[in-house]
Short mmCIF file of C-alpha atoms and ligand atoms in Angstrom, two decimals:
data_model
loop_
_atom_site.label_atom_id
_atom_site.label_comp_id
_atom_site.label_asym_id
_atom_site.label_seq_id
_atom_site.Cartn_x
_atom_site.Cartn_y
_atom_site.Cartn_z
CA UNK A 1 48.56 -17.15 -32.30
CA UNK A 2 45.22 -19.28 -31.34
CA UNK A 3 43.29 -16.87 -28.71
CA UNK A 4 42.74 -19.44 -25.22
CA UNK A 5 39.25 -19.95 -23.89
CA UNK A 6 37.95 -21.22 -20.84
CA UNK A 7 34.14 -22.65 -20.67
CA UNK A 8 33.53 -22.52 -16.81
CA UNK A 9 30.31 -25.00 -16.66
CA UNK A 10 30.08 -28.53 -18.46
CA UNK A 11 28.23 -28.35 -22.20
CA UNK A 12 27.59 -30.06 -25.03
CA UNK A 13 30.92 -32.12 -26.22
CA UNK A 14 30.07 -31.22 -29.88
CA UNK A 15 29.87 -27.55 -28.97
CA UNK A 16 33.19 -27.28 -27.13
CA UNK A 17 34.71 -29.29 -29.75
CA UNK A 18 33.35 -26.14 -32.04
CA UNK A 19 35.50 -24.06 -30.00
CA UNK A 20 38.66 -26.08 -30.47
CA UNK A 21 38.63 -25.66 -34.07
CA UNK A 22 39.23 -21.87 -33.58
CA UNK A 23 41.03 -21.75 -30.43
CA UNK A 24 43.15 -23.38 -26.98
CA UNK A 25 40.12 -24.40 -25.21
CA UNK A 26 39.54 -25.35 -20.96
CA UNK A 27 36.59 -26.91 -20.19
CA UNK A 28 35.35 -28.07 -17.35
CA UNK A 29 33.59 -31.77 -17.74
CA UNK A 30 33.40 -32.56 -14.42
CA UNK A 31 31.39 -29.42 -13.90
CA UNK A 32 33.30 -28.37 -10.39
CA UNK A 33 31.68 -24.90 -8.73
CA UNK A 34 34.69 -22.86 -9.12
CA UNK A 35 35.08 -19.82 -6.54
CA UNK A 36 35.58 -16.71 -8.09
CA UNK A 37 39.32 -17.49 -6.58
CA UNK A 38 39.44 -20.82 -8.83
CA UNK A 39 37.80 -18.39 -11.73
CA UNK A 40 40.55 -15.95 -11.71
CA UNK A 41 43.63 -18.50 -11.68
CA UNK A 42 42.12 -20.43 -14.40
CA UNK A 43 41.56 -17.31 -16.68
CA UNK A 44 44.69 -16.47 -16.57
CA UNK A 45 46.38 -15.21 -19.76
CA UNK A 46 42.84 -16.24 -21.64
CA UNK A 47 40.96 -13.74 -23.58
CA UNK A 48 37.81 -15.17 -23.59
CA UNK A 49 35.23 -16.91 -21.23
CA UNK A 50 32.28 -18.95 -21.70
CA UNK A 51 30.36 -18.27 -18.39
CA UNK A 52 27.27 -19.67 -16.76
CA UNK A 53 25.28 -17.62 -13.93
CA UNK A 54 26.39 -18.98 -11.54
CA UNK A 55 29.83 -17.14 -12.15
CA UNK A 56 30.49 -13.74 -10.77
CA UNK A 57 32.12 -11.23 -13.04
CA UNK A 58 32.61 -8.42 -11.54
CA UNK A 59 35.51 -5.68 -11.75
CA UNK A 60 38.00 -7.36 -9.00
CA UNK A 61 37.86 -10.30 -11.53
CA UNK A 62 38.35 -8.17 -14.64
CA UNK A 63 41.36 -6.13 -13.03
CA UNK A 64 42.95 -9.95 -11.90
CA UNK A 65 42.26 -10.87 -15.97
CA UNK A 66 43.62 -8.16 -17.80
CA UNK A 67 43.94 -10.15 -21.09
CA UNK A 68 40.02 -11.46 -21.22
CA UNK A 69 38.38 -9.36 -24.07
CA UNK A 70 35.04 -11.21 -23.99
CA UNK A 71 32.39 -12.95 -21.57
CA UNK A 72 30.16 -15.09 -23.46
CA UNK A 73 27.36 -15.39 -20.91
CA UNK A 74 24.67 -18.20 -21.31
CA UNK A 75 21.32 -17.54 -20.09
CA UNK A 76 19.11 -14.63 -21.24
CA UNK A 77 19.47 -12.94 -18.02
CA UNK A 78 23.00 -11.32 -16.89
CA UNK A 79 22.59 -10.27 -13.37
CA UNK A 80 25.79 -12.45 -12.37
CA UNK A 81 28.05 -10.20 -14.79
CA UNK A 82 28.63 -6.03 -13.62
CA UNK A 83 28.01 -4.85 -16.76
CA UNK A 84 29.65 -1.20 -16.39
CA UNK A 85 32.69 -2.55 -15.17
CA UNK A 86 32.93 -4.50 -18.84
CA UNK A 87 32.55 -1.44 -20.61
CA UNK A 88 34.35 0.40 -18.77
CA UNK A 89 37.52 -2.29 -19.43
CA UNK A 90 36.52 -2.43 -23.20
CA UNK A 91 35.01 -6.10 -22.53
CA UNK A 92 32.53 -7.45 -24.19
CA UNK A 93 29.65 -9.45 -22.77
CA UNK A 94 27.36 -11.66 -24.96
CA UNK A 95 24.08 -13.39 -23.46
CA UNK A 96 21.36 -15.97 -25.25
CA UNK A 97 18.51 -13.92 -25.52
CA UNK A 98 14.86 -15.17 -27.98
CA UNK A 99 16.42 -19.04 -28.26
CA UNK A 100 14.58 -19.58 -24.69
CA UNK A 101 11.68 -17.65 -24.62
CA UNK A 102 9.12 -20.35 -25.09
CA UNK A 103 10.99 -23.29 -23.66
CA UNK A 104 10.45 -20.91 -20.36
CA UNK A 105 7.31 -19.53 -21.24
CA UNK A 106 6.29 -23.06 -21.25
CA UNK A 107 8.02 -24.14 -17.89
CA UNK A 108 6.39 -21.37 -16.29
CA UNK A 109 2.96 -22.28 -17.28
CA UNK A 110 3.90 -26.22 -16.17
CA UNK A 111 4.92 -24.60 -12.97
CA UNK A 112 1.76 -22.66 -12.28
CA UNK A 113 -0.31 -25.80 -12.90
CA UNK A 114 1.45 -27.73 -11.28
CA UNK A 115 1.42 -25.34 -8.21
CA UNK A 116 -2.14 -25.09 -8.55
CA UNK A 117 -3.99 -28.31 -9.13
CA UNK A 118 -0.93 -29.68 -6.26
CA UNK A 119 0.67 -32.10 -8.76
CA UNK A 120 4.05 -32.61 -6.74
CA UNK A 121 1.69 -33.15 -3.47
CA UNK A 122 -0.64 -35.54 -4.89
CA UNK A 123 2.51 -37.75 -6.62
CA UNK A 124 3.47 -37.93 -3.13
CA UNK A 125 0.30 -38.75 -1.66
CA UNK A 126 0.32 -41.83 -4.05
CA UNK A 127 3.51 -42.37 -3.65
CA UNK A 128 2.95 -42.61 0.16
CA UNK A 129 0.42 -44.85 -0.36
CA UNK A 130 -2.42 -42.64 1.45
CA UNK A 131 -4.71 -43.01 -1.55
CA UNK A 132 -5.47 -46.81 -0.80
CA UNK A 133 -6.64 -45.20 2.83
CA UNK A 134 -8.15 -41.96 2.98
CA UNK A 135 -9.08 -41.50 -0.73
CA UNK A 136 -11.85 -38.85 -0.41
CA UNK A 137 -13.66 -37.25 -3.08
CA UNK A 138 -12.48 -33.76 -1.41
CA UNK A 139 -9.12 -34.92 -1.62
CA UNK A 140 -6.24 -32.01 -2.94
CA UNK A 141 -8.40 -29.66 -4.42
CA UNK A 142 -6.90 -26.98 -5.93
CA UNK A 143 -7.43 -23.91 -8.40
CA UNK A 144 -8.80 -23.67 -12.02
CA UNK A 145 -6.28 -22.25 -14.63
CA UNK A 146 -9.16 -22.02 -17.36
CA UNK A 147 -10.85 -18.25 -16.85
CA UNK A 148 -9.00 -17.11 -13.75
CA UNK A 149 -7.41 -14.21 -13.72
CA UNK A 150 -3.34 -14.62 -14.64
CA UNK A 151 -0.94 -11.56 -13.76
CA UNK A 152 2.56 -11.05 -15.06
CA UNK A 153 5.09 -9.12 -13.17
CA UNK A 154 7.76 -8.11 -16.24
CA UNK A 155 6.20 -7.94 -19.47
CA UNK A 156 9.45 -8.77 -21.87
CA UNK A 157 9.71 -11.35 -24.20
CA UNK A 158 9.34 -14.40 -21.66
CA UNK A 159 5.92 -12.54 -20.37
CA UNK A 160 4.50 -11.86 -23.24
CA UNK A 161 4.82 -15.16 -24.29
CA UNK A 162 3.22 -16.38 -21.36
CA UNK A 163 0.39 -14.13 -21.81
CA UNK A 164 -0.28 -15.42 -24.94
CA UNK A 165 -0.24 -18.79 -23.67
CA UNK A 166 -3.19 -17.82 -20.75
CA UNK A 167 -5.41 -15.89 -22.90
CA UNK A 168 -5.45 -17.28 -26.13
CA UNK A 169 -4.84 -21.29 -24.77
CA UNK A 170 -6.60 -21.53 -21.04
CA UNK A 171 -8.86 -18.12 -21.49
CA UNK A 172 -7.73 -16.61 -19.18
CA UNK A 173 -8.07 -12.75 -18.56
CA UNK A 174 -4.32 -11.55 -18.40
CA UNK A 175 -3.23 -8.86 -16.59
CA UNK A 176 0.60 -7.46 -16.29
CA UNK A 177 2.63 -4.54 -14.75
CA UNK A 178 5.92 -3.53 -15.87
CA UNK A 179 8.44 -0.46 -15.41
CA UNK A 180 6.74 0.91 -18.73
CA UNK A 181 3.46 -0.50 -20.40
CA UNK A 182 3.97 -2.42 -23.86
CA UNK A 183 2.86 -0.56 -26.72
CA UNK A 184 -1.37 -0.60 -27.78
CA UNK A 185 -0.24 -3.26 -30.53
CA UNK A 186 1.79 -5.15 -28.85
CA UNK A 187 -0.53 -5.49 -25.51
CA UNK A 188 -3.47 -6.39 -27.98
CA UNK A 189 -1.78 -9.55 -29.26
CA UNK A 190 -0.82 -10.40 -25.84
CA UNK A 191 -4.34 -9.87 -24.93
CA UNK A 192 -3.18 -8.17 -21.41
CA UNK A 193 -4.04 -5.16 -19.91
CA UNK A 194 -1.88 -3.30 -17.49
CA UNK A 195 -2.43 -2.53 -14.35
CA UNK A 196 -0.39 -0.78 -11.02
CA UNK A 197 1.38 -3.31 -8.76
CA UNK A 198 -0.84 -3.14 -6.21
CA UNK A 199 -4.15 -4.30 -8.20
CA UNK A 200 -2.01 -7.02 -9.43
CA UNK A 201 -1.05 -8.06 -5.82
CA UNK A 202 -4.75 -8.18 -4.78
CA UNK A 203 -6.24 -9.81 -8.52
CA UNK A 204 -4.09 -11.98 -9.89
CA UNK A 205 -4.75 -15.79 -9.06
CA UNK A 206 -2.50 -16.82 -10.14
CA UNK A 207 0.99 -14.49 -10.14
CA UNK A 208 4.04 -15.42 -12.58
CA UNK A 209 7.26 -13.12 -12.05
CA UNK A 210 9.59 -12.65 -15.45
CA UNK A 211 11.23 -9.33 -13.79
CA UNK A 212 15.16 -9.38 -14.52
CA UNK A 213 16.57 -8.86 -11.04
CA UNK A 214 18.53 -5.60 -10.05
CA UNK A 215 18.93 -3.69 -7.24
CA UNK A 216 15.64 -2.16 -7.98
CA UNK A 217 13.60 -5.79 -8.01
CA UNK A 218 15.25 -6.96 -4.94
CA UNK A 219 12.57 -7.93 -3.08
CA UNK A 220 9.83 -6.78 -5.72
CA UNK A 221 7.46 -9.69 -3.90
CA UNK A 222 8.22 -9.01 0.15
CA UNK A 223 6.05 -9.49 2.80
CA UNK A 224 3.74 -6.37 2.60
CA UNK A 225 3.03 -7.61 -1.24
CA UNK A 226 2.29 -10.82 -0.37
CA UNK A 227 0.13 -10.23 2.11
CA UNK A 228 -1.71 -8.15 -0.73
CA UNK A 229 -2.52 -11.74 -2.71
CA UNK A 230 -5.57 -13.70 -2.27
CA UNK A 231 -5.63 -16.56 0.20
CA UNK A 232 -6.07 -19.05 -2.95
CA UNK A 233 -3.82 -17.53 -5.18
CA UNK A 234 -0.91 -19.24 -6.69
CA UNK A 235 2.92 -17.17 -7.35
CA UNK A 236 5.52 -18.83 -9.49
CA UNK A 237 9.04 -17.63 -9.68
CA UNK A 238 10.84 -18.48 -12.77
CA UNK A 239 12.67 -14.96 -12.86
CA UNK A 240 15.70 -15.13 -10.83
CA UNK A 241 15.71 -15.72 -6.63
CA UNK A 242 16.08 -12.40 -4.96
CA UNK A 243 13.12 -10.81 -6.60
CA UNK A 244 10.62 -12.54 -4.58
CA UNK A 245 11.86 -12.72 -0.47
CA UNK A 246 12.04 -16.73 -0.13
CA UNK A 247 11.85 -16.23 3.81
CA UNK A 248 8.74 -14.16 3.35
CA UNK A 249 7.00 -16.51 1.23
CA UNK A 250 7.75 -19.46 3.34
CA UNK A 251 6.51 -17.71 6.23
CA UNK A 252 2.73 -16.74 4.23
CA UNK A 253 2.53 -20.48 2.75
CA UNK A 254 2.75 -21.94 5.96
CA UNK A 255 0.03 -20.07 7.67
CA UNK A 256 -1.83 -20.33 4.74
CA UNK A 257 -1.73 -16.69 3.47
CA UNK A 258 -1.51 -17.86 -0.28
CA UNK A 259 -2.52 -21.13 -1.55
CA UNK A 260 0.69 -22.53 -3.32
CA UNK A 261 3.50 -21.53 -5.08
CA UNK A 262 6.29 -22.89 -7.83
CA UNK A 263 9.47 -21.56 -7.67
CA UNK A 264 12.33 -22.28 -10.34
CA UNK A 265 15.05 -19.82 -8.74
CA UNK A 266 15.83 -19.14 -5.08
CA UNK A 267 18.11 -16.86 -3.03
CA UNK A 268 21.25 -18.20 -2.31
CA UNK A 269 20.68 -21.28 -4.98
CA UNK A 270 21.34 -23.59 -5.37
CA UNK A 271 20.85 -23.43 -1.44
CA UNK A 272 16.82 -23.66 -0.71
CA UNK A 273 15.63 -22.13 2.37
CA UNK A 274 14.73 -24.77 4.75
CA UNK A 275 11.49 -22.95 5.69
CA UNK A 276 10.37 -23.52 2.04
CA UNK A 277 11.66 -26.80 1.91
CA UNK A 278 9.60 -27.74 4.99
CA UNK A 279 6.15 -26.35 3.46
CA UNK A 280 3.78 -29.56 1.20
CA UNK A 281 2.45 -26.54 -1.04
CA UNK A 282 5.22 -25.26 -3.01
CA UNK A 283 6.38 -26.60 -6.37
CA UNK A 284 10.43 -27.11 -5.93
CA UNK A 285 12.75 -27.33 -9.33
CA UNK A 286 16.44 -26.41 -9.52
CA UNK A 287 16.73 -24.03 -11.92
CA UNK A 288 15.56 -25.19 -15.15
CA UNK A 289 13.52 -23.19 -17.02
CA UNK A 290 15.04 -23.15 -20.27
CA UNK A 291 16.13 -27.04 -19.72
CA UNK A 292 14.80 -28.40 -23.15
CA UNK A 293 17.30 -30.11 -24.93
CA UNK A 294 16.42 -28.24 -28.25
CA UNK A 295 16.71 -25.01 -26.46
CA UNK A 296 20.08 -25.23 -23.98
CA UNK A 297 21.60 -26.54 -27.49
CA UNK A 298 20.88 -23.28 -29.23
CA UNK A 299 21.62 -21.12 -26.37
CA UNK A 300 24.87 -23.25 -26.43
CA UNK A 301 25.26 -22.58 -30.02
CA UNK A 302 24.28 -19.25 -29.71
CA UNK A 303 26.80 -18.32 -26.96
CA UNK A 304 29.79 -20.05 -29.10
CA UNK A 305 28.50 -18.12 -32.22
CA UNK A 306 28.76 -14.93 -30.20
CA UNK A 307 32.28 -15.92 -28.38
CA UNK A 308 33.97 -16.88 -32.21
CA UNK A 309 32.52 -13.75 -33.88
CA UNK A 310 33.78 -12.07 -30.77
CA UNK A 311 37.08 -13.22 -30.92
CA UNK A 312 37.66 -11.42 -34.96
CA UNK A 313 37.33 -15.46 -36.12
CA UNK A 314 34.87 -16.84 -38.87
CA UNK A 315 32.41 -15.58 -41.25
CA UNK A 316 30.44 -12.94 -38.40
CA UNK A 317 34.68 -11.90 -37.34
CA UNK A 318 33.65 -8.64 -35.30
CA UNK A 319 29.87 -8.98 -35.31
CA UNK A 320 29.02 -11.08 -32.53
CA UNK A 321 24.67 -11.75 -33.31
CA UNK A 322 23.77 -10.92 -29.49
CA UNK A 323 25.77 -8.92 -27.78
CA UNK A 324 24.74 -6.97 -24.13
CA UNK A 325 27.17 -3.62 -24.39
CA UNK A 326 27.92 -3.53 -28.15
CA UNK A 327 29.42 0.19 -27.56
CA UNK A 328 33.06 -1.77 -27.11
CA UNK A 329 33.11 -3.27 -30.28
CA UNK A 330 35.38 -2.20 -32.23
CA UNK A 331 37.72 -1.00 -29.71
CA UNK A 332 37.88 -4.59 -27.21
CA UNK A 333 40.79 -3.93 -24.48
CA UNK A 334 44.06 -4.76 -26.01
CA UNK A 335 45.88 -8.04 -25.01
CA UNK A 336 47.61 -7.03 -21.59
C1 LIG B 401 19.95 -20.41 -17.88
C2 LIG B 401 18.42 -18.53 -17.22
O1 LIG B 401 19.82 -21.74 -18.20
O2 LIG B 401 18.62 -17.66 -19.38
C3 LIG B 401 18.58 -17.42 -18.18
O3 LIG B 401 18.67 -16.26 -17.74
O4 LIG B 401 18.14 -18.32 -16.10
C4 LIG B 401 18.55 -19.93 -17.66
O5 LIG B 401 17.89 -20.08 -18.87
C5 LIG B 401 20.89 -20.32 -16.78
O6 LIG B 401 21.15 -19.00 -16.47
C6 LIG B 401 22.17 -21.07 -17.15
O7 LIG B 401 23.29 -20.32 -16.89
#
């Protein structure tokens, strides 16, 4: 009997078609925000998922799907999935890890200029027509990239990625901190140097945070931390929102406690805080770091590879190439 999937977000037509070779396949073109309420009914008697962040898969939705065997998540980061309640059930969750790290190690460095030399602020000044008026030649000055000093808060793939980017591209001098320095080797190609948080608070100027967010990095950038940053430094968020306190931030670019930021994730997204919304010196995108079309292809490709290996179908039957809590292969939760 064909196994039944259910792809929660709108993807590529090609890659769902993929899927329908192998099994009964539910997609969702019209790309509806289910509740997890919606999630559960559709997943019904389906043992496998291909899930987006913004789905929440936790144990009350594994207990209401007792036949799902796998989550094939897509996105490096899994913070929308409780992982211990999967292996705990005997399912298996996939994610897209190294198929995005430059696409987002580029974004992030697009963000930071952007942030910096006020790119979004000066289209709208034009835009506005202000130029024709009160063109000055003091106009929307902003912050070098080229030898400043750039700090990375998470120093995994994505970071170091961008650290090669600031040293060896805009010469910059790179500094990081992370739950465990990188090894000698690897922190000499990166050309960073690590440091404690709080001398990366006070001098970075410009601040990108990579951290995966957990109960531990909830809030890693408050208000105390900010208030640690230089008055013309820049922070960029393309980790996930929750690590840095949006409220917070609002509150210090407002009265001018920082000098920009760029933000790719938010609390609550895809809400915005209005505070944020309100300030001219913060960079504003919804969520798309990884949004090359090379790259969401083969993290699409990627998570179907995963979810048909997963399922015991095709040439990798069992040995799904990335998955997140391989210790339940082998012995998946039976078919309810
Ligand atoms: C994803 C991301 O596009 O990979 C991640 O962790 O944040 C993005 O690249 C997003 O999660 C889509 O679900």
């Amino acid at each position: 009997m064909r196994a039944s999937v259910l792809v929660t977000r709108a993807s590529f037509p090609d890659i769902v078609e993929r899927l329908r070779a192998h099994f009964d396949v539910t997609d969702n073109p019209s790309d509806t925000l289910w509740t997890q309420d919606e999630l559960i009914e559709r997943l019904q008697g389906r043992q496998a998922a291909l899930t987006a962040g913004s789905d929440r898969i936790d144990a009350r939705l594994l207990d209401a799907c007792p036949q799902l065997k796998a989550v094939c998540n897509i996105g490096v980061g899994y913070n929308n999935v409780d992982v211990a309640a999967c292996t705990a059930r005997g399912v298996l969750l996939t994610n897209t890890p190294d198929v995005l790290t430059d696409t987002t190690a580029d974004f992030g460095f697009a963000l930071m200029m952007a942030a910096a030399r006020r790119i979004t602020e000066s289209e709208h000044f034009v835009r506005e027509g202000k130029w024709v008026t009160t063109g000055r030649f003091d106009m929307l000055l902003g912050a070098d990239i080229h030898g400043s000093t750039l700090g990375i808060l998470g120093m995994g793939r994505i970071g170091q990625a961008i650290a090669r980017r600031g040293a060896l591209g805009f010469g910059m001098k790179v500094i990081y901190h992370n739950r465990t320095p990188l090894a000698p080797e690897i922190e000499a190609q990166c050309n960073a140097c690590y440091v404690d948080k709080d001398a990366l608070m006070r001098e970075s100027d410009h601040l990108i945070v990579v951290v995966p967010y957990s109960a531990n990095s909830h809030h890693a950038i408050g208000a105390a931390e900010l208030k640690q940053m230089k008055s013309s430094a820049t922070l960029i968020n393309i980790a996930r929102g929750g690590v840095v306190d949006d409220a917070a931030l609002a509150a210090v670019l407002k009265e001018g406690g920082i000098a920009a930021a760029g933000l790719d994730v938010f609390e609550g997204e895809p809400r915005v805080h209005p505070e944020l919304l309100a300030c001219r010196n913060v960079v504003l995108t919804p969520h798309i770091g990884s949004a090359s079309v090379a790259t969401r292809r083969a993290m699409a490709r990627l998570c179907v590879d995963n979810l048909i290996a997963a399922m015991g179908v095709g040439p990798d039957a069992g040995r799904p190439p990335t998955p997140v809590n391989p210790e339940v292969l082998g012995e998946l939760r039976a078919p309810a």
